[in-house]
mmCIF file with all atom_site columns, C-alpha atoms in Angstrom:
data_model
loop_
_atom_site.group_PDB
_atom_site.id
_atom_site.type_symbol
_atom_site.label_atom_id
_atom_site.label_alt_id
_atom_site.label_comp_id
_atom_site.label_asym_id
_atom_site.label_entity_id
_atom_site.label_seq_id
_atom_site.pdbx_PDB_ins_code
_atom_site.Cartn_x
_atom_site.Cartn_y
_atom_site.Cartn_z
_atom_site.occupancy
_atom_site.B_iso_or_equiv
_atom_site.pdbx_formal_charge
_atom_site.auth_seq_id
_atom_site.auth_comp_id
_atom_site.auth_asym_id
_atom_site.auth_atom_id
_atom_site.pdbx_PDB_model_num
ATOM 1   C CA . UNK Q 1 1   ? 108.997 -87.165  -151.602 1.00 59.00 ? 1240 UNK Q CA 1
ATOM 2   C CA . UNK Q 1 2   ? 111.601 -89.823  -152.201 1.00 78.00 ? 1241 UNK Q CA 1
ATOM 3   C CA . UNK Q 1 3   ? 112.917 -92.052  -154.936 1.00 91.00 ? 1242 UNK Q CA 1
ATOM 4   C CA . UNK Q 1 4   ? 113.181 -95.716  -155.803 1.00 95.00 ? 1243 UNK Q CA 1
ATOM 5   C CA . UNK Q 1 5   ? 116.385 -96.351  -157.728 1.00 97.00 ? 1244 UNK Q CA 1
ATOM 6   C CA . UNK Q 1 6   ? 116.751 -99.170  -160.239 1.00 98.00 ? 1245 UNK Q CA 1
ATOM 7   C CA . UNK Q 1 7   ? 119.607 -99.904  -162.655 1.00 98.00 ? 1246 UNK Q CA 1
ATOM 8   C CA . UNK Q 1 8   ? 118.601 -98.859  -166.183 1.00 97.00 ? 1247 UNK Q CA 1
ATOM 9   C CA . UNK Q 1 9   ? 119.560 -102.195 -167.674 1.00 98.00 ? 1248 UNK Q CA 1
ATOM 10  C CA . UNK Q 1 10  ? 120.524 -105.764 -166.841 1.00 98.00 ? 1249 UNK Q CA 1
ATOM 11  C CA . UNK Q 1 11  ? 121.695 -108.360 -169.367 1.00 98.00 ? 1250 UNK Q CA 1
ATOM 12  C CA . UNK Q 1 12  ? 121.885 -112.124 -168.949 1.00 98.00 ? 1251 UNK Q CA 1
ATOM 13  C CA . UNK Q 1 13  ? 122.178 -115.180 -171.169 1.00 97.00 ? 1252 UNK Q CA 1
ATOM 14  C CA . UNK Q 1 14  ? 119.346 -117.703 -171.363 1.00 97.00 ? 1253 UNK Q CA 1
ATOM 15  C CA . UNK Q 1 15  ? 119.358 -120.097 -168.436 1.00 97.00 ? 1254 UNK Q CA 1
ATOM 16  C CA . UNK Q 1 16  ? 121.300 -117.756 -166.176 1.00 97.00 ? 1255 UNK Q CA 1
ATOM 17  C CA . UNK Q 1 17  ? 119.978 -115.889 -163.143 1.00 98.00 ? 1256 UNK Q CA 1
ATOM 18  C CA . UNK Q 1 18  ? 118.956 -112.247 -163.407 1.00 98.00 ? 1257 UNK Q CA 1
ATOM 19  C CA . UNK Q 1 19  ? 118.872 -110.022 -160.348 1.00 98.00 ? 1258 UNK Q CA 1
ATOM 20  C CA . UNK Q 1 20  ? 117.208 -106.616 -160.526 1.00 98.00 ? 1259 UNK Q CA 1
ATOM 21  C CA . UNK Q 1 21  ? 117.593 -104.332 -157.547 1.00 98.00 ? 1260 UNK Q CA 1
ATOM 22  C CA . UNK Q 1 22  ? 115.495 -101.450 -156.250 1.00 98.00 ? 1261 UNK Q CA 1
ATOM 23  C CA . UNK Q 1 23  ? 116.848 -99.132  -153.572 1.00 97.00 ? 1262 UNK Q CA 1
ATOM 24  C CA . UNK Q 1 24  ? 115.113 -96.574  -151.407 1.00 94.00 ? 1263 UNK Q CA 1
ATOM 25  C CA . UNK Q 1 25  ? 115.305 -95.267  -147.865 1.00 91.00 ? 1264 UNK Q CA 1
ATOM 26  C CA . UNK Q 1 26  ? 111.638 -96.018  -147.249 1.00 89.00 ? 1265 UNK Q CA 1
ATOM 27  C CA . UNK Q 1 27  ? 111.773 -99.654  -148.313 1.00 91.00 ? 1266 UNK Q CA 1
ATOM 28  C CA . UNK Q 1 28  ? 112.446 -101.120 -144.832 1.00 90.00 ? 1267 UNK Q CA 1
ATOM 29  C CA . UNK Q 1 29  ? 109.071 -99.733  -143.703 1.00 89.00 ? 1268 UNK Q CA 1
ATOM 30  C CA . UNK Q 1 30  ? 106.916 -100.745 -146.652 1.00 92.00 ? 1269 UNK Q CA 1
ATOM 31  C CA . UNK Q 1 31  ? 106.172 -103.708 -148.869 1.00 94.00 ? 1270 UNK Q CA 1
ATOM 32  C CA . UNK Q 1 32  ? 107.532 -103.706 -152.399 1.00 96.00 ? 1271 UNK Q CA 1
ATOM 33  C CA . UNK Q 1 33  ? 105.780 -104.845 -155.546 1.00 97.00 ? 1272 UNK Q CA 1
ATOM 34  C CA . UNK Q 1 34  ? 107.247 -105.796 -158.936 1.00 98.00 ? 1273 UNK Q CA 1
ATOM 35  C CA . UNK Q 1 35  ? 105.753 -105.506 -162.412 1.00 98.00 ? 1274 UNK Q CA 1
ATOM 36  C CA . UNK Q 1 36  ? 106.834 -106.909 -165.759 1.00 98.00 ? 1275 UNK Q CA 1
ATOM 37  C CA . UNK Q 1 37  ? 106.045 -104.911 -168.890 1.00 98.00 ? 1276 UNK Q CA 1
ATOM 38  C CA . UNK Q 1 38  ? 106.727 -106.490 -172.251 1.00 97.00 ? 1277 UNK Q CA 1
ATOM 39  C CA . UNK Q 1 39  ? 107.005 -104.147 -175.275 1.00 95.00 ? 1278 UNK Q CA 1
ATOM 40  C CA . UNK Q 1 40  ? 103.646 -102.754 -176.318 1.00 95.00 ? 1279 UNK Q CA 1
ATOM 41  C CA . UNK Q 1 41  ? 101.793 -104.414 -173.443 1.00 97.00 ? 1280 UNK Q CA 1
ATOM 42  C CA . UNK Q 1 42  ? 100.316 -103.395 -170.122 1.00 98.00 ? 1281 UNK Q CA 1
ATOM 43  C CA . UNK Q 1 43  ? 102.302 -104.205 -166.983 1.00 98.00 ? 1282 UNK Q CA 1
ATOM 44  C CA . UNK Q 1 44  ? 101.730 -107.450 -165.068 1.00 98.00 ? 1283 UNK Q CA 1
ATOM 45  C CA . UNK Q 1 45  ? 102.187 -107.944 -161.321 1.00 98.00 ? 1284 UNK Q CA 1
ATOM 46  C CA . UNK Q 1 46  ? 104.865 -110.608 -160.762 1.00 98.00 ? 1285 UNK Q CA 1
ATOM 47  C CA . UNK Q 1 47  ? 105.721 -110.157 -157.049 1.00 98.00 ? 1286 UNK Q CA 1
ATOM 48  C CA . UNK Q 1 48  ? 103.672 -108.614 -154.235 1.00 97.00 ? 1287 UNK Q CA 1
ATOM 49  C CA . UNK Q 1 49  ? 104.499 -107.850 -150.598 1.00 96.00 ? 1288 UNK Q CA 1
ATOM 50  C CA . UNK Q 1 50  ? 108.235 -108.262 -151.183 1.00 96.00 ? 1289 UNK Q CA 1
ATOM 51  C CA . UNK Q 1 51  ? 108.259 -111.976 -151.952 1.00 97.00 ? 1290 UNK Q CA 1
ATOM 52  C CA . UNK Q 1 52  ? 104.788 -113.333 -152.754 1.00 97.00 ? 1291 UNK Q CA 1
ATOM 53  C CA . UNK Q 1 53  ? 104.069 -114.652 -156.222 1.00 98.00 ? 1292 UNK Q CA 1
ATOM 54  C CA . UNK Q 1 54  ? 100.566 -114.238 -157.726 1.00 96.00 ? 1293 UNK Q CA 1
ATOM 55  C CA . UNK Q 1 55  ? 98.917  -117.279 -159.201 1.00 95.00 ? 1294 UNK Q CA 1
ATOM 56  C CA . UNK Q 1 56  ? 99.997  -117.897 -162.757 1.00 95.00 ? 1295 UNK Q CA 1
ATOM 57  C CA . UNK Q 1 57  ? 103.448 -116.362 -162.342 1.00 97.00 ? 1296 UNK Q CA 1
ATOM 58  C CA . UNK Q 1 58  ? 106.228 -118.913 -162.962 1.00 97.00 ? 1297 UNK Q CA 1
ATOM 59  C CA . UNK Q 1 59  ? 108.211 -120.160 -159.975 1.00 97.00 ? 1298 UNK Q CA 1
ATOM 60  C CA . UNK Q 1 60  ? 111.425 -118.798 -161.481 1.00 98.00 ? 1299 UNK Q CA 1
ATOM 61  C CA . UNK Q 1 61  ? 110.318 -115.324 -160.332 1.00 98.00 ? 1300 UNK Q CA 1
ATOM 62  C CA . UNK Q 1 62  ? 111.135 -114.560 -156.707 1.00 98.00 ? 1301 UNK Q CA 1
ATOM 63  C CA . UNK Q 1 63  ? 111.545 -111.488 -154.527 1.00 98.00 ? 1302 UNK Q CA 1
ATOM 64  C CA . UNK Q 1 64  ? 113.551 -110.636 -151.454 1.00 97.00 ? 1303 UNK Q CA 1
ATOM 65  C CA . UNK Q 1 65  ? 114.202 -107.689 -149.176 1.00 96.00 ? 1304 UNK Q CA 1
ATOM 66  C CA . UNK Q 1 66  ? 117.232 -106.594 -147.195 1.00 95.00 ? 1305 UNK Q CA 1
ATOM 67  C CA . UNK Q 1 67  ? 117.435 -103.205 -145.565 1.00 94.00 ? 1306 UNK Q CA 1
ATOM 68  C CA . UNK Q 1 68  ? 116.964 -100.428 -148.090 1.00 95.00 ? 1307 UNK Q CA 1
ATOM 69  C CA . UNK Q 1 69  ? 117.133 -102.763 -151.107 1.00 97.00 ? 1308 UNK Q CA 1
ATOM 70  C CA . UNK Q 1 70  ? 114.630 -105.167 -152.600 1.00 97.00 ? 1309 UNK Q CA 1
ATOM 71  C CA . UNK Q 1 71  ? 115.598 -107.624 -155.312 1.00 98.00 ? 1310 UNK Q CA 1
ATOM 72  C CA . UNK Q 1 72  ? 113.682 -109.383 -158.059 1.00 98.00 ? 1311 UNK Q CA 1
ATOM 73  C CA . UNK Q 1 73  ? 115.387 -112.631 -159.025 1.00 98.00 ? 1312 UNK Q CA 1
ATOM 74  C CA . UNK Q 1 74  ? 114.597 -114.543 -162.197 1.00 98.00 ? 1313 UNK Q CA 1
ATOM 75  C CA . UNK Q 1 75  ? 116.164 -117.989 -162.188 1.00 98.00 ? 1314 UNK Q CA 1
ATOM 76  C CA . UNK Q 1 76  ? 116.735 -119.823 -165.447 1.00 97.00 ? 1315 UNK Q CA 1
ATOM 77  C CA . UNK Q 1 77  ? 115.939 -116.773 -167.560 1.00 98.00 ? 1316 UNK Q CA 1
ATOM 78  C CA . UNK Q 1 78  ? 114.018 -117.423 -170.758 1.00 97.00 ? 1317 UNK Q CA 1
ATOM 79  C CA . UNK Q 1 79  ? 113.773 -115.296 -173.879 1.00 97.00 ? 1318 UNK Q CA 1
ATOM 80  C CA . UNK Q 1 80  ? 110.183 -114.399 -172.996 1.00 97.00 ? 1319 UNK Q CA 1
ATOM 81  C CA . UNK Q 1 81  ? 111.418 -112.708 -169.801 1.00 98.00 ? 1320 UNK Q CA 1
ATOM 82  C CA . UNK Q 1 82  ? 112.933 -109.881 -171.824 1.00 98.00 ? 1321 UNK Q CA 1
ATOM 83  C CA . UNK Q 1 83  ? 110.956 -106.873 -170.641 1.00 98.00 ? 1322 UNK Q CA 1
ATOM 84  C CA . UNK Q 1 84  ? 110.988 -103.768 -168.480 1.00 98.00 ? 1323 UNK Q CA 1
ATOM 85  C CA . UNK Q 1 85  ? 110.636 -104.363 -164.755 1.00 98.00 ? 1324 UNK Q CA 1
ATOM 86  C CA . UNK Q 1 86  ? 109.350 -101.810 -162.247 1.00 98.00 ? 1325 UNK Q CA 1
ATOM 87  C CA . UNK Q 1 87  ? 109.399 -101.831 -158.475 1.00 98.00 ? 1326 UNK Q CA 1
ATOM 88  C CA . UNK Q 1 88  ? 106.714 -99.951  -156.538 1.00 97.00 ? 1327 UNK Q CA 1
ATOM 89  C CA . UNK Q 1 89  ? 105.772 -99.134  -152.973 1.00 94.00 ? 1328 UNK Q CA 1
ATOM 90  C CA . UNK Q 1 90  ? 102.838 -97.547  -151.173 1.00 90.00 ? 1329 UNK Q CA 1
ATOM 91  C CA . UNK Q 1 91  ? 103.232 -95.252  -148.184 1.00 87.00 ? 1330 UNK Q CA 1
ATOM 92  C CA . UNK Q 1 92  ? 100.173 -94.465  -146.063 1.00 84.00 ? 1331 UNK Q CA 1
ATOM 93  C CA . UNK Q 1 93  ? 102.049 -93.397  -142.942 1.00 81.00 ? 1332 UNK Q CA 1
ATOM 94  C CA . UNK Q 1 94  ? 101.811 -89.624  -143.267 1.00 73.00 ? 1333 UNK Q CA 1
ATOM 95  C CA . UNK Q 1 95  ? 100.208 -89.006  -146.639 1.00 71.00 ? 1334 UNK Q CA 1
ATOM 96  C CA . UNK Q 1 96  ? 99.144  -91.314  -149.394 1.00 74.00 ? 1335 UNK Q CA 1
ATOM 97  C CA . UNK Q 1 97  ? 102.021 -91.853  -151.760 1.00 82.00 ? 1336 UNK Q CA 1
ATOM 98  C CA . UNK Q 1 98  ? 102.450 -94.565  -154.348 1.00 92.00 ? 1337 UNK Q CA 1
ATOM 99  C CA . UNK Q 1 99  ? 105.735 -94.574  -156.165 1.00 94.00 ? 1338 UNK Q CA 1
ATOM 100 C CA . UNK Q 1 100 ? 107.327 -96.509  -159.023 1.00 97.00 ? 1339 UNK Q CA 1
ATOM 101 C CA . UNK Q 1 101 ? 111.008 -97.010  -159.618 1.00 97.00 ? 1340 UNK Q CA 1
ATOM 102 C CA . UNK Q 1 102 ? 112.409 -95.813  -162.912 1.00 97.00 ? 1341 UNK Q CA 1
ATOM 103 C CA . UNK Q 1 103 ? 112.376 -99.281  -164.447 1.00 98.00 ? 1342 UNK Q CA 1
ATOM 104 C CA . UNK Q 1 104 ? 115.019 -101.776 -165.552 1.00 98.00 ? 1343 UNK Q CA 1
ATOM 105 C CA . UNK Q 1 105 ? 115.308 -103.133 -169.057 1.00 98.00 ? 1344 UNK Q CA 1
ATOM 106 C CA . UNK Q 1 106 ? 116.148 -106.854 -168.909 1.00 98.00 ? 1345 UNK Q CA 1
ATOM 107 C CA . UNK Q 1 107 ? 117.885 -108.046 -172.048 1.00 98.00 ? 1346 UNK Q CA 1
ATOM 108 C CA . UNK Q 1 108 ? 118.231 -111.763 -172.736 1.00 97.00 ? 1347 UNK Q CA 1
ATOM 109 C CA . UNK Q 1 109 ? 121.366 -112.142 -174.824 1.00 95.00 ? 1348 UNK Q CA 1
ATOM 110 C CA . UNK R 2 1   ? 89.039  -114.083 -164.955 1.00 91.00 ? 1018 UNK R CA 1
ATOM 111 C CA . UNK R 2 2   ? 89.399  -110.560 -163.606 1.00 94.00 ? 1019 UNK R CA 1
ATOM 112 C CA . UNK R 2 3   ? 89.424  -108.160 -166.515 1.00 96.00 ? 1020 UNK R CA 1
ATOM 113 C CA . UNK R 2 4   ? 89.461  -104.431 -167.149 1.00 98.00 ? 1021 UNK R CA 1
ATOM 114 C CA . UNK R 2 5   ? 88.653  -103.046 -170.599 1.00 98.00 ? 1022 UNK R CA 1
ATOM 115 C CA . UNK R 2 6   ? 89.403  -99.396  -171.301 1.00 98.00 ? 1023 UNK R CA 1
ATOM 116 C CA . UNK R 2 7   ? 87.938  -96.971  -173.816 1.00 98.00 ? 1024 UNK R CA 1
ATOM 117 C CA . UNK R 2 8   ? 89.643  -96.137  -177.082 1.00 98.00 ? 1025 UNK R CA 1
ATOM 118 C CA . UNK R 2 9   ? 92.323  -93.582  -177.979 1.00 98.00 ? 1026 UNK R CA 1
ATOM 119 C CA . UNK R 2 10  ? 91.630  -89.877  -177.642 1.00 98.00 ? 1027 UNK R CA 1
ATOM 120 C CA . UNK R 2 11  ? 93.047  -86.773  -179.304 1.00 98.00 ? 1028 UNK R CA 1
ATOM 121 C CA . UNK R 2 12  ? 92.450  -83.555  -177.410 1.00 98.00 ? 1029 UNK R CA 1
ATOM 122 C CA . UNK R 2 13  ? 93.416  -79.914  -177.722 1.00 98.00 ? 1030 UNK R CA 1
ATOM 123 C CA . UNK R 2 14  ? 95.359  -78.130  -174.979 1.00 98.00 ? 1031 UNK R CA 1
ATOM 124 C CA . UNK R 2 15  ? 93.132  -76.705  -172.271 1.00 98.00 ? 1032 UNK R CA 1
ATOM 125 C CA . UNK R 2 16  ? 90.337  -79.210  -172.778 1.00 98.00 ? 1033 UNK R CA 1
ATOM 126 C CA . UNK R 2 17  ? 89.528  -82.326  -170.758 1.00 98.00 ? 1034 UNK R CA 1
ATOM 127 C CA . UNK R 2 18  ? 89.421  -86.063  -171.418 1.00 98.00 ? 1035 UNK R CA 1
ATOM 128 C CA . UNK R 2 19  ? 87.383  -88.831  -169.791 1.00 98.00 ? 1036 UNK R CA 1
ATOM 129 C CA . UNK R 2 20  ? 88.653  -92.403  -169.911 1.00 98.00 ? 1037 UNK R CA 1
ATOM 130 C CA . UNK R 2 21  ? 86.498  -95.370  -168.933 1.00 98.00 ? 1038 UNK R CA 1
ATOM 131 C CA . UNK R 2 22  ? 87.490  -98.714  -167.442 1.00 98.00 ? 1039 UNK R CA 1
ATOM 132 C CA . UNK R 2 23  ? 84.903  -101.517 -167.473 1.00 98.00 ? 1040 UNK R CA 1
ATOM 133 C CA . UNK R 2 24  ? 85.341  -104.380 -165.013 1.00 98.00 ? 1041 UNK R CA 1
ATOM 134 C CA . UNK R 2 25  ? 84.301  -108.007 -165.234 1.00 97.00 ? 1042 UNK R CA 1
ATOM 135 C CA . UNK R 2 26  ? 85.099  -111.299 -163.534 1.00 96.00 ? 1043 UNK R CA 1
ATOM 136 C CA . UNK R 2 27  ? 85.119  -109.991 -159.943 1.00 95.00 ? 1044 UNK R CA 1
ATOM 137 C CA . UNK R 2 28  ? 82.911  -108.165 -157.447 1.00 95.00 ? 1045 UNK R CA 1
ATOM 138 C CA . UNK R 2 29  ? 83.438  -104.584 -158.557 1.00 96.00 ? 1046 UNK R CA 1
ATOM 139 C CA . UNK R 2 30  ? 82.016  -103.014 -155.420 1.00 96.00 ? 1047 UNK R CA 1
ATOM 140 C CA . UNK R 2 31  ? 84.641  -104.822 -153.278 1.00 96.00 ? 1048 UNK R CA 1
ATOM 141 C CA . UNK R 2 32  ? 87.585  -103.396 -155.168 1.00 96.00 ? 1049 UNK R CA 1
ATOM 142 C CA . UNK R 2 33  ? 89.606  -100.283 -155.771 1.00 97.00 ? 1050 UNK R CA 1
ATOM 143 C CA . UNK R 2 34  ? 90.689  -98.936  -159.139 1.00 98.00 ? 1051 UNK R CA 1
ATOM 144 C CA . UNK R 2 35  ? 94.113  -97.410  -159.498 1.00 97.00 ? 1052 UNK R CA 1
ATOM 145 C CA . UNK R 2 36  ? 95.139  -95.114  -162.347 1.00 98.00 ? 1053 UNK R CA 1
ATOM 146 C CA . UNK R 2 37  ? 98.666  -94.690  -163.711 1.00 98.00 ? 1054 UNK R CA 1
ATOM 147 C CA . UNK R 2 38  ? 100.149 -93.209  -166.837 1.00 98.00 ? 1055 UNK R CA 1
ATOM 148 C CA . UNK R 2 39  ? 103.181 -93.763  -169.028 1.00 98.00 ? 1056 UNK R CA 1
ATOM 149 C CA . UNK R 2 40  ? 104.590 -91.282  -171.500 1.00 98.00 ? 1057 UNK R CA 1
ATOM 150 C CA . UNK R 2 41  ? 106.232 -92.717  -174.604 1.00 97.00 ? 1058 UNK R CA 1
ATOM 151 C CA . UNK R 2 42  ? 109.538 -94.323  -173.695 1.00 95.00 ? 1059 UNK R CA 1
ATOM 152 C CA . UNK R 2 43  ? 109.170 -93.360  -170.044 1.00 97.00 ? 1060 UNK R CA 1
ATOM 153 C CA . UNK R 2 44  ? 108.349 -95.090  -166.780 1.00 97.00 ? 1061 UNK R CA 1
ATOM 154 C CA . UNK R 2 45  ? 105.114 -95.484  -164.863 1.00 98.00 ? 1062 UNK R CA 1
ATOM 155 C CA . UNK R 2 46  ? 103.562 -92.624  -162.883 1.00 97.00 ? 1063 UNK R CA 1
ATOM 156 C CA . UNK R 2 47  ? 100.800 -93.027  -160.290 1.00 96.00 ? 1064 UNK R CA 1
ATOM 157 C CA . UNK R 2 48  ? 97.771  -90.777  -160.771 1.00 97.00 ? 1065 UNK R CA 1
ATOM 158 C CA . UNK R 2 49  ? 95.511  -91.936  -157.931 1.00 96.00 ? 1066 UNK R CA 1
ATOM 159 C CA . UNK R 2 50  ? 92.805  -94.402  -156.874 1.00 96.00 ? 1067 UNK R CA 1
ATOM 160 C CA . UNK R 2 51  ? 89.125  -94.741  -156.093 1.00 96.00 ? 1068 UNK R CA 1
ATOM 161 C CA . UNK R 2 52  ? 87.621  -97.240  -153.649 1.00 96.00 ? 1069 UNK R CA 1
ATOM 162 C CA . UNK R 2 53  ? 84.593  -98.446  -155.578 1.00 97.00 ? 1070 UNK R CA 1
ATOM 163 C CA . UNK R 2 54  ? 82.311  -99.311  -152.663 1.00 95.00 ? 1071 UNK R CA 1
ATOM 164 C CA . UNK R 2 55  ? 82.786  -96.100  -150.678 1.00 95.00 ? 1072 UNK R CA 1
ATOM 165 C CA . UNK R 2 56  ? 83.647  -93.703  -153.499 1.00 96.00 ? 1073 UNK R CA 1
ATOM 166 C CA . UNK R 2 57  ? 86.653  -92.475  -151.528 1.00 95.00 ? 1074 UNK R CA 1
ATOM 167 C CA . UNK R 2 58  ? 89.343  -91.081  -153.799 1.00 95.00 ? 1075 UNK R CA 1
ATOM 168 C CA . UNK R 2 59  ? 93.022  -90.351  -153.386 1.00 94.00 ? 1076 UNK R CA 1
ATOM 169 C CA . UNK R 2 60  ? 94.913  -88.295  -155.948 1.00 95.00 ? 1077 UNK R CA 1
ATOM 170 C CA . UNK R 2 61  ? 98.636  -87.858  -156.406 1.00 94.00 ? 1078 UNK R CA 1
ATOM 171 C CA . UNK R 2 62  ? 99.543  -84.334  -155.390 1.00 93.00 ? 1079 UNK R CA 1
ATOM 172 C CA . UNK R 2 63  ? 100.724 -83.528  -158.913 1.00 94.00 ? 1080 UNK R CA 1
ATOM 173 C CA . UNK R 2 64  ? 97.257  -84.141  -160.364 1.00 96.00 ? 1081 UNK R CA 1
ATOM 174 C CA . UNK R 2 65  ? 95.062  -83.103  -157.449 1.00 95.00 ? 1082 UNK R CA 1
ATOM 175 C CA . UNK R 2 66  ? 93.772  -79.915  -159.037 1.00 96.00 ? 1083 UNK R CA 1
ATOM 176 C CA . UNK R 2 67  ? 92.964  -81.419  -162.434 1.00 97.00 ? 1084 UNK R CA 1
ATOM 177 C CA . UNK R 2 68  ? 91.795  -85.024  -162.043 1.00 98.00 ? 1085 UNK R CA 1
ATOM 178 C CA . UNK R 2 69  ? 88.504  -86.567  -160.948 1.00 98.00 ? 1086 UNK R CA 1
ATOM 179 C CA . UNK R 2 70  ? 87.708  -90.248  -160.477 1.00 98.00 ? 1087 UNK R CA 1
ATOM 180 C CA . UNK R 2 71  ? 84.146  -91.537  -160.519 1.00 98.00 ? 1088 UNK R CA 1
ATOM 181 C CA . UNK R 2 72  ? 82.486  -94.924  -160.791 1.00 98.00 ? 1089 UNK R CA 1
ATOM 182 C CA . UNK R 2 73  ? 79.146  -96.413  -161.846 1.00 97.00 ? 1090 UNK R CA 1
ATOM 183 C CA . UNK R 2 74  ? 78.507  -99.618  -159.939 1.00 97.00 ? 1091 UNK R CA 1
ATOM 184 C CA . UNK R 2 75  ? 75.456  -100.430 -162.073 1.00 97.00 ? 1092 UNK R CA 1
ATOM 185 C CA . UNK R 2 76  ? 77.693  -100.848 -165.123 1.00 97.00 ? 1093 UNK R CA 1
ATOM 186 C CA . UNK R 2 77  ? 80.889  -101.861 -163.264 1.00 98.00 ? 1094 UNK R CA 1
ATOM 187 C CA . UNK R 2 78  ? 82.732  -98.968  -164.833 1.00 98.00 ? 1095 UNK R CA 1
ATOM 188 C CA . UNK R 2 79  ? 85.290  -96.559  -163.422 1.00 98.00 ? 1096 UNK R CA 1
ATOM 189 C CA . UNK R 2 80  ? 86.145  -93.211  -164.990 1.00 98.00 ? 1097 UNK R CA 1
ATOM 190 C CA . UNK R 2 81  ? 89.081  -90.841  -164.926 1.00 98.00 ? 1098 UNK R CA 1
ATOM 191 C CA . UNK R 2 82  ? 88.614  -87.258  -166.085 1.00 98.00 ? 1099 UNK R CA 1
ATOM 192 C CA . UNK R 2 83  ? 91.705  -85.094  -166.534 1.00 98.00 ? 1100 UNK R CA 1
ATOM 193 C CA . UNK R 2 84  ? 91.259  -81.403  -167.239 1.00 97.00 ? 1101 UNK R CA 1
ATOM 194 C CA . UNK R 2 85  ? 93.363  -78.429  -168.357 1.00 97.00 ? 1102 UNK R CA 1
ATOM 195 C CA . UNK R 2 86  ? 95.242  -80.736  -170.673 1.00 98.00 ? 1103 UNK R CA 1
ATOM 196 C CA . UNK R 2 87  ? 98.727  -79.812  -171.860 1.00 98.00 ? 1104 UNK R CA 1
ATOM 197 C CA . UNK R 2 88  ? 101.132 -81.493  -174.225 1.00 97.00 ? 1105 UNK R CA 1
ATOM 198 C CA . UNK R 2 89  ? 102.985 -83.112  -171.321 1.00 97.00 ? 1106 UNK R CA 1
ATOM 199 C CA . UNK R 2 90  ? 99.835  -85.100  -170.551 1.00 98.00 ? 1107 UNK R CA 1
ATOM 200 C CA . UNK R 2 91  ? 100.272 -87.097  -173.752 1.00 98.00 ? 1108 UNK R CA 1
ATOM 201 C CA . UNK R 2 92  ? 100.626 -90.660  -172.476 1.00 98.00 ? 1109 UNK R CA 1
ATOM 202 C CA . UNK R 2 93  ? 99.043  -94.061  -172.165 1.00 98.00 ? 1110 UNK R CA 1
ATOM 203 C CA . UNK R 2 94  ? 96.658  -94.055  -169.220 1.00 98.00 ? 1111 UNK R CA 1
ATOM 204 C CA . UNK R 2 95  ? 96.122  -97.360  -167.428 1.00 98.00 ? 1112 UNK R CA 1
ATOM 205 C CA . UNK R 2 96  ? 93.511  -98.452  -164.946 1.00 98.00 ? 1113 UNK R CA 1
ATOM 206 C CA . UNK R 2 97  ? 94.345  -101.353 -162.636 1.00 98.00 ? 1114 UNK R CA 1
ATOM 207 C CA . UNK R 2 98  ? 92.281  -103.215 -160.087 1.00 97.00 ? 1115 UNK R CA 1
ATOM 208 C CA . UNK R 2 99  ? 92.950  -104.497 -156.611 1.00 94.00 ? 1116 UNK R CA 1
ATOM 209 C CA . UNK R 2 100 ? 90.720  -106.291 -154.122 1.00 91.00 ? 1117 UNK R CA 1
ATOM 210 C CA . UNK R 2 101 ? 92.650  -104.561 -151.306 1.00 87.00 ? 1118 UNK R CA 1
ATOM 211 C CA . UNK R 2 102 ? 90.207  -101.681 -151.431 1.00 87.00 ? 1119 UNK R CA 1
ATOM 212 C CA . UNK R 2 103 ? 90.727  -99.972  -148.052 1.00 86.00 ? 1120 UNK R CA 1
ATOM 213 C CA . UNK R 2 104 ? 94.345  -98.908  -148.561 1.00 87.00 ? 1121 UNK R CA 1
ATOM 214 C CA . UNK R 2 105 ? 95.133  -99.905  -152.130 1.00 90.00 ? 1122 UNK R CA 1
ATOM 215 C CA . UNK R 2 106 ? 98.826  -100.611 -152.348 1.00 92.00 ? 1123 UNK R CA 1
ATOM 216 C CA . UNK R 2 107 ? 99.264  -102.463 -155.613 1.00 95.00 ? 1124 UNK R CA 1
ATOM 217 C CA . UNK R 2 108 ? 98.079  -102.797 -159.179 1.00 96.00 ? 1125 UNK R CA 1
ATOM 218 C CA . UNK R 2 109 ? 96.955  -106.418 -159.311 1.00 96.00 ? 1126 UNK R CA 1
ATOM 219 C CA . UNK R 2 110 ? 95.432  -106.635 -162.792 1.00 96.00 ? 1127 UNK R CA 1
ATOM 220 C CA . UNK R 2 111 ? 95.587  -104.030 -165.525 1.00 98.00 ? 1128 UNK R CA 1
ATOM 221 C CA . UNK R 2 112 ? 93.505  -102.659 -168.350 1.00 98.00 ? 1129 UNK R CA 1
ATOM 222 C CA . UNK R 2 113 ? 94.995  -102.539 -171.821 1.00 98.00 ? 1130 UNK R CA 1
ATOM 223 C CA . UNK R 2 114 ? 95.700  -98.805  -171.642 1.00 98.00 ? 1131 UNK R CA 1
ATOM 224 C CA . UNK R 2 115 ? 94.241  -95.756  -173.390 1.00 98.00 ? 1132 UNK R CA 1
ATOM 225 C CA . UNK R 2 116 ? 96.436  -93.451  -175.452 1.00 98.00 ? 1133 UNK R CA 1
ATOM 226 C CA . UNK R 2 117 ? 95.619  -89.805  -174.849 1.00 98.00 ? 1134 UNK R CA 1
ATOM 227 C CA . UNK R 2 118 ? 97.277  -87.386  -177.242 1.00 98.00 ? 1135 UNK R CA 1
ATOM 228 C CA . UNK R 2 119 ? 97.218  -83.661  -176.511 1.00 98.00 ? 1136 UNK R CA 1
ATOM 229 C CA . UNK R 2 120 ? 97.975  -81.595  -179.574 1.00 97.00 ? 1137 UNK R CA 1
ATOM 230 C CA . UNK R 2 121 ? 96.900  -78.304  -181.074 1.00 95.00 ? 1138 UNK R CA 1
#
């Protein structure tokens, strides 16, 4: 097994850009997915296949990938973006394995 | 819109089993897969496994392989997760999530509201 490592917390002021990273040795070989979870709510998919945005997700959410790190970027952060964010990958190469990162708490100051 | 509605909270004793339901609407259930994940209080998300609705093929995380069973009823568009030999560490919110990528489900595209399962003597 392996891990996806996220920073426990990120803080930004409204209107600034938040960048949340997710690192793992297997990331170059697999797509990453990102989920937003507001307090007391179920998660919501905000980025799929590294950089694709589902319909209904604001354009300020974007994703990128470079080597063993994927990054969720939120431009022009709003108060409503305060939430926990999780990265996730799926590995079907040798055995089925779906894995979440530990999560990052985004605080909007 | 695509929606999943889960059954209500459960309180179970250690050693017993629990069955959680997940009713789908707004999409073609038979052309989907249902993922299951759980989240203990204050903790992160943990994958439990998935079922491809059309074929009935299941895939369980190794940690749960001996204790969990996924089933589905296409006539009622409902998926089920049964977890047995419950212990206190199984206390968590259990989520179902749907994806139309049913052959090799890789993501959790839309989620149910979650079901709190409490294991306590």
